[in-house]
Coordinates of C-alpha atoms in Angstrom, one line a residue:
X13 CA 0.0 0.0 0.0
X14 CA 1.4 3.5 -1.1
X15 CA 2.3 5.7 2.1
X16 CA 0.3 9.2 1.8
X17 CA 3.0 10.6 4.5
X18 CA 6.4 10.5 4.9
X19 CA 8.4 12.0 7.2
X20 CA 12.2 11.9 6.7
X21 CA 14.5 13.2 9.6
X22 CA 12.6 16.3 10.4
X23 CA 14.4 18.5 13.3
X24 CA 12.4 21.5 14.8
X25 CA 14.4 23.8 17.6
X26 CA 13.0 27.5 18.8
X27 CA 15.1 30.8 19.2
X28 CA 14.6 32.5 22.6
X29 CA 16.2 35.3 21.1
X30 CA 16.2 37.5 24.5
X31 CA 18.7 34.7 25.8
X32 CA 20.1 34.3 22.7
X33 CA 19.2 30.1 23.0
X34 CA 18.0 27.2 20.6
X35 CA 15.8 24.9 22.5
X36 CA 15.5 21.2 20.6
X37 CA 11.9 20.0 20.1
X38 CA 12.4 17.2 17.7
X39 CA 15.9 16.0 16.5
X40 CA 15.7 13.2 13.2
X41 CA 12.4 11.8 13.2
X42 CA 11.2 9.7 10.5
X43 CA 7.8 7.9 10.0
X44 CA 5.2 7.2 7.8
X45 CA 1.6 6.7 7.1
X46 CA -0.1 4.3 5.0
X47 CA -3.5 5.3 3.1
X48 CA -6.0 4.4 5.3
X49 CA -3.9 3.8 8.4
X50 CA -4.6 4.8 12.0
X51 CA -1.2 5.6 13.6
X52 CA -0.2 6.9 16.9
X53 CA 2.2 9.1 19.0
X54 CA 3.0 8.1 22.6
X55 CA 5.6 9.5 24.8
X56 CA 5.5 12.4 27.9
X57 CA 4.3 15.9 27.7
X58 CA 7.4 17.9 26.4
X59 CA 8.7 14.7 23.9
X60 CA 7.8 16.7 21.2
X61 CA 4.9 14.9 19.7
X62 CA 2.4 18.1 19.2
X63 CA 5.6 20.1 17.1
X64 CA 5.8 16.8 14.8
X65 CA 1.8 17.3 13.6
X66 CA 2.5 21.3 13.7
X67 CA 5.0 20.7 11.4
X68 CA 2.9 18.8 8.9
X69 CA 0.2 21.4 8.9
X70 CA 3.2 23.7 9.0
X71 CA 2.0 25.8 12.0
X72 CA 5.6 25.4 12.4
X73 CA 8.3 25.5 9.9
X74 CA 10.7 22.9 10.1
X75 CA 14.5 23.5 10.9
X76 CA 15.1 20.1 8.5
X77 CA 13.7 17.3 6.8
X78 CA 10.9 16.6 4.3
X79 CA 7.7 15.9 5.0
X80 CA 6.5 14.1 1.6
X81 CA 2.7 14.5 0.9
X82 CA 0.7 12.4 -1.6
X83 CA -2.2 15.3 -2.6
X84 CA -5.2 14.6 -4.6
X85 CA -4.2 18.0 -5.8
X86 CA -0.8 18.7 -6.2
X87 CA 0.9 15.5 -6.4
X88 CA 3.8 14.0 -4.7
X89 CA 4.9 17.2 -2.8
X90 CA 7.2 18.1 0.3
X91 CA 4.9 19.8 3.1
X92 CA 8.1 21.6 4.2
X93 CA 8.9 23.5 1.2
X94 CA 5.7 24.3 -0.3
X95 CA 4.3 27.8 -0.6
X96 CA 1.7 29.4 1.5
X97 CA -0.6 29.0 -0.7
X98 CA -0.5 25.8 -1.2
X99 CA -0.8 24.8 2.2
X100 CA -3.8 27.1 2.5
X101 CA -5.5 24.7 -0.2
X102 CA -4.1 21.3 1.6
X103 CA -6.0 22.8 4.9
X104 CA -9.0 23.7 2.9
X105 CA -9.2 20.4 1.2
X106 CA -7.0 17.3 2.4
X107 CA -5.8 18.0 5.6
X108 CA -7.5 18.5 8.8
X109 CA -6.3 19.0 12.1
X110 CA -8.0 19.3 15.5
X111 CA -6.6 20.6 19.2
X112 CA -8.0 20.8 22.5
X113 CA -8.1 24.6 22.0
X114 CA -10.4 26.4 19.6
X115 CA -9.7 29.4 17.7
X116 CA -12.0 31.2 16.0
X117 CA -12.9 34.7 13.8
X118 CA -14.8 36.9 16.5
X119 CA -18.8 36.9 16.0
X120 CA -18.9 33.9 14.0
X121 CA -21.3 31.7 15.5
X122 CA -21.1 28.0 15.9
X123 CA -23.3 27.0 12.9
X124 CA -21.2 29.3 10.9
X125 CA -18.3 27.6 11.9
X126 CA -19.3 24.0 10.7
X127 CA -21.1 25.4 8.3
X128 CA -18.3 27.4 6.3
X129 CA -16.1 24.3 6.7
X130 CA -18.9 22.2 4.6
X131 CA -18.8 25.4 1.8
X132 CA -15.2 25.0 1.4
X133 CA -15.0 22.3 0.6
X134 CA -17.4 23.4 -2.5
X135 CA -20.2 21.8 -1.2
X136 CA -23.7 23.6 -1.9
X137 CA -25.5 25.4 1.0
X138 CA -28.2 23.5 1.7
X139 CA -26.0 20.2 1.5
X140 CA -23.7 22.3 4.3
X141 CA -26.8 23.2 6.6
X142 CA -28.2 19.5 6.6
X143 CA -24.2 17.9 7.4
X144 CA -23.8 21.0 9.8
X145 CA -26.9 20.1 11.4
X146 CA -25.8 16.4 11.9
X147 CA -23.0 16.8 13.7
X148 CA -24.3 19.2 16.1
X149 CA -26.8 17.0 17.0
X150 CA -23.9 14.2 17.1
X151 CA -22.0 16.5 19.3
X152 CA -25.3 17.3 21.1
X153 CA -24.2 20.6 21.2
X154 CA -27.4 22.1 22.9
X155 CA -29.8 23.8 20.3
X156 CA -29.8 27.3 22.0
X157 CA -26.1 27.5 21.5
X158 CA -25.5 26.6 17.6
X159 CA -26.4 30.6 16.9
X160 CA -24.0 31.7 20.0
X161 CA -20.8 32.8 19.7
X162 CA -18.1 30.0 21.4
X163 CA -16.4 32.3 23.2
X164 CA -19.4 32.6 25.5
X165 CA -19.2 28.4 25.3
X166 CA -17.5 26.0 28.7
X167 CA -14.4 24.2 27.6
X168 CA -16.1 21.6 26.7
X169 CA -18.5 22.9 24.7
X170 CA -15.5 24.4 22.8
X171 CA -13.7 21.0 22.1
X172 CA -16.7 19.2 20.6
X173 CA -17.3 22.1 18.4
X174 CA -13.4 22.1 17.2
X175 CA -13.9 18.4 16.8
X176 CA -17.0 18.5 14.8
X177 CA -15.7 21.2 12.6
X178 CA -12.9 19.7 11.3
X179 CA -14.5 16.3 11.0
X180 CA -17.7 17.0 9.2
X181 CA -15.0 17.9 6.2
X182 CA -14.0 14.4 6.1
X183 CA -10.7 15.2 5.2
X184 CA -7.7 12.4 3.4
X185 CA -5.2 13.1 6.2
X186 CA -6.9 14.1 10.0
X187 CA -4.6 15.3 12.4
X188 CA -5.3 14.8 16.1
X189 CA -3.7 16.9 19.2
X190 CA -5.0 16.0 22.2
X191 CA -8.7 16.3 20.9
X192 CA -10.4 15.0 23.6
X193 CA -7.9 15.7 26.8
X194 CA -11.2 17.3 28.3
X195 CA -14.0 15.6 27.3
X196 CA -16.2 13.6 29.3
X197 CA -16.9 10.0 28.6
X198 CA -20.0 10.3 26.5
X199 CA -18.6 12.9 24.7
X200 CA -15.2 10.5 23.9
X201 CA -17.4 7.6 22.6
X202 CA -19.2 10.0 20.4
X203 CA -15.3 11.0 18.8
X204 CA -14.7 7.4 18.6
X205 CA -17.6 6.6 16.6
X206 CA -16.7 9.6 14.0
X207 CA -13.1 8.3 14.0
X208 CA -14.5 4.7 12.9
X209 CA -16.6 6.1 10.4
X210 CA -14.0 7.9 9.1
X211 CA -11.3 5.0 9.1
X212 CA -14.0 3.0 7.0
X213 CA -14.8 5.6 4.7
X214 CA -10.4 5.5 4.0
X215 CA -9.5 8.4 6.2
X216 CA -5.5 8.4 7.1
X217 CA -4.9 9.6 10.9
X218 CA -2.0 10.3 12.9
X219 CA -3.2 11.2 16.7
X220 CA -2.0 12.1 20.5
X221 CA -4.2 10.8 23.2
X222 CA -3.0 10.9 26.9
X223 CA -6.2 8.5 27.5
X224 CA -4.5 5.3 25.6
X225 CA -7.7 3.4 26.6
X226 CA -9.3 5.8 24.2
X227 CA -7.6 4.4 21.3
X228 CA -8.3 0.8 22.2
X229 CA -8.8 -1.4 18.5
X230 CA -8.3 2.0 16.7
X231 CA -4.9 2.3 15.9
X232 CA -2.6 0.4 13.8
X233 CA 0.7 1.3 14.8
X234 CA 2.6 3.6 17.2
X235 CA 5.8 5.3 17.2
X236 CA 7.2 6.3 20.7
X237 CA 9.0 9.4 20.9
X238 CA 11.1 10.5 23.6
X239 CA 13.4 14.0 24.4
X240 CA 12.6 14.7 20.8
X241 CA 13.6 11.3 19.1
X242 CA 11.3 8.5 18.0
X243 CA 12.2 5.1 19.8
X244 CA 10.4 2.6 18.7
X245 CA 7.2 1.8 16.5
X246 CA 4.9 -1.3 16.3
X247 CA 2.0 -2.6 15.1
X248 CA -0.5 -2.3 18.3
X249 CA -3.9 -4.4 19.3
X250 CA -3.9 -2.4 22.4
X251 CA -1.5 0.9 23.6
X252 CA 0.2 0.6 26.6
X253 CA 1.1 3.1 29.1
X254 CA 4.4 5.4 29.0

């Protein structure tokens, strides 16, 4: 099976310039993901495991490396290197990527949020009101909030609309940070359920969860990084605590 990402020893330090220091993050990590696969990142807060996804949706820059891409849209191309612009069309189109914190343009409401998502993606507006609708009520993001602004929302409330956003786009590559570090356990199953649809429907992943029960059965492999480096990978039937 073809990989749809490759990573090929990507470093990523940060300049405290005031102090005139470079602080590691990730030193020579390499790994890959399969169409289709379900892949996972273990290791303790600070490994570096968040600045390896923020470097494939190129929140941050790497230092060095290549992260290969296969695009519907572009072809074979290096996530590194590519222009702004192009990674403004991966984001709209291929490549999703969900947090624990939402950020959001002020006085857009919630169903604004999901909804514009859907229209992005070129979808027509009535198709995006019915999908938008859906995963709301998936979410069971209570009624009277869908035309409130989130910054009036609980942290909670927050998350399962950052989650729902970014799924309902059903994007080829999802990226997963910690998406559901404070979510309750109704709310987790519900994220599980998506994340099966999504693998059956040929999604790739590559996620963080601190809960490792959470990704009982779902992922294929994990890679174990630690102080910046990956250790190990295998396939998994079950993660097991760092």
């Amino acid at each position: 099976m073809e990989n749809l990402l490759s990573i090929e020893q990507l470093s990523k330090s940060f300049t405290l310039h005031n102090l005139d220091k470079h602080i590691p993050a990730v030193e020579n990590v390499s790994l890959h993901l399969q169409e289709g696969e379900f892949v996972g990142i273990t290791g303790k807060s600070g490994s570096g495991k968040s600045t390896v996804l923020r470097c494939i949706y190129r929140t941050y820059l790497p230092r060095t490396g290549n992260i290969w891409y296969n695009s519907e849209r572009f072809g074979r191309i290096d996530l590194a290197a590519a222009t702004e612009q192009t990674i403004i069309e991966l984001r709209k189109h291929e490549i999703g990527y969900v947090s624990q914190f939402l950020n959001v343009m002020p006085r857009t409401t919630a169903r604004e949020l999901v909804r514009n998502a859907i229209v992005e993606m070129g979808h027509d507006a009535e198709y995006a009101e019915a999908e938008t609708i859906k995963m709301l009520e998936h979410f069971e993001l209570d009624r009277s909030l869908w035309d409130s602004y989130p910054a009036t929302f609980s942290g909670g409330e927050k998350l399962r609309l950052n989650i729902a956003r970014a799924m309902v786009k059903r994007p080829r590559l999802l990226l997963l940070d910690e998406p559901t570090a404070s979510l309750d356990h109704g709310s987790k199953l519900k994220v599980k359920v998506l994340i099966e649809q999504l693998m059956k429907e040929g999604a790739t992943m590559l996620g963080i969860f601190h809960d490792l029960e959470f990704m009982h059965d779902l992922c294929n492999r994990e890679y174990r990084i630690q102080n910046g480096s990956i250790l190990a990978t295998e396939k998994k039937e079950k993660l097991t605590t760092t």
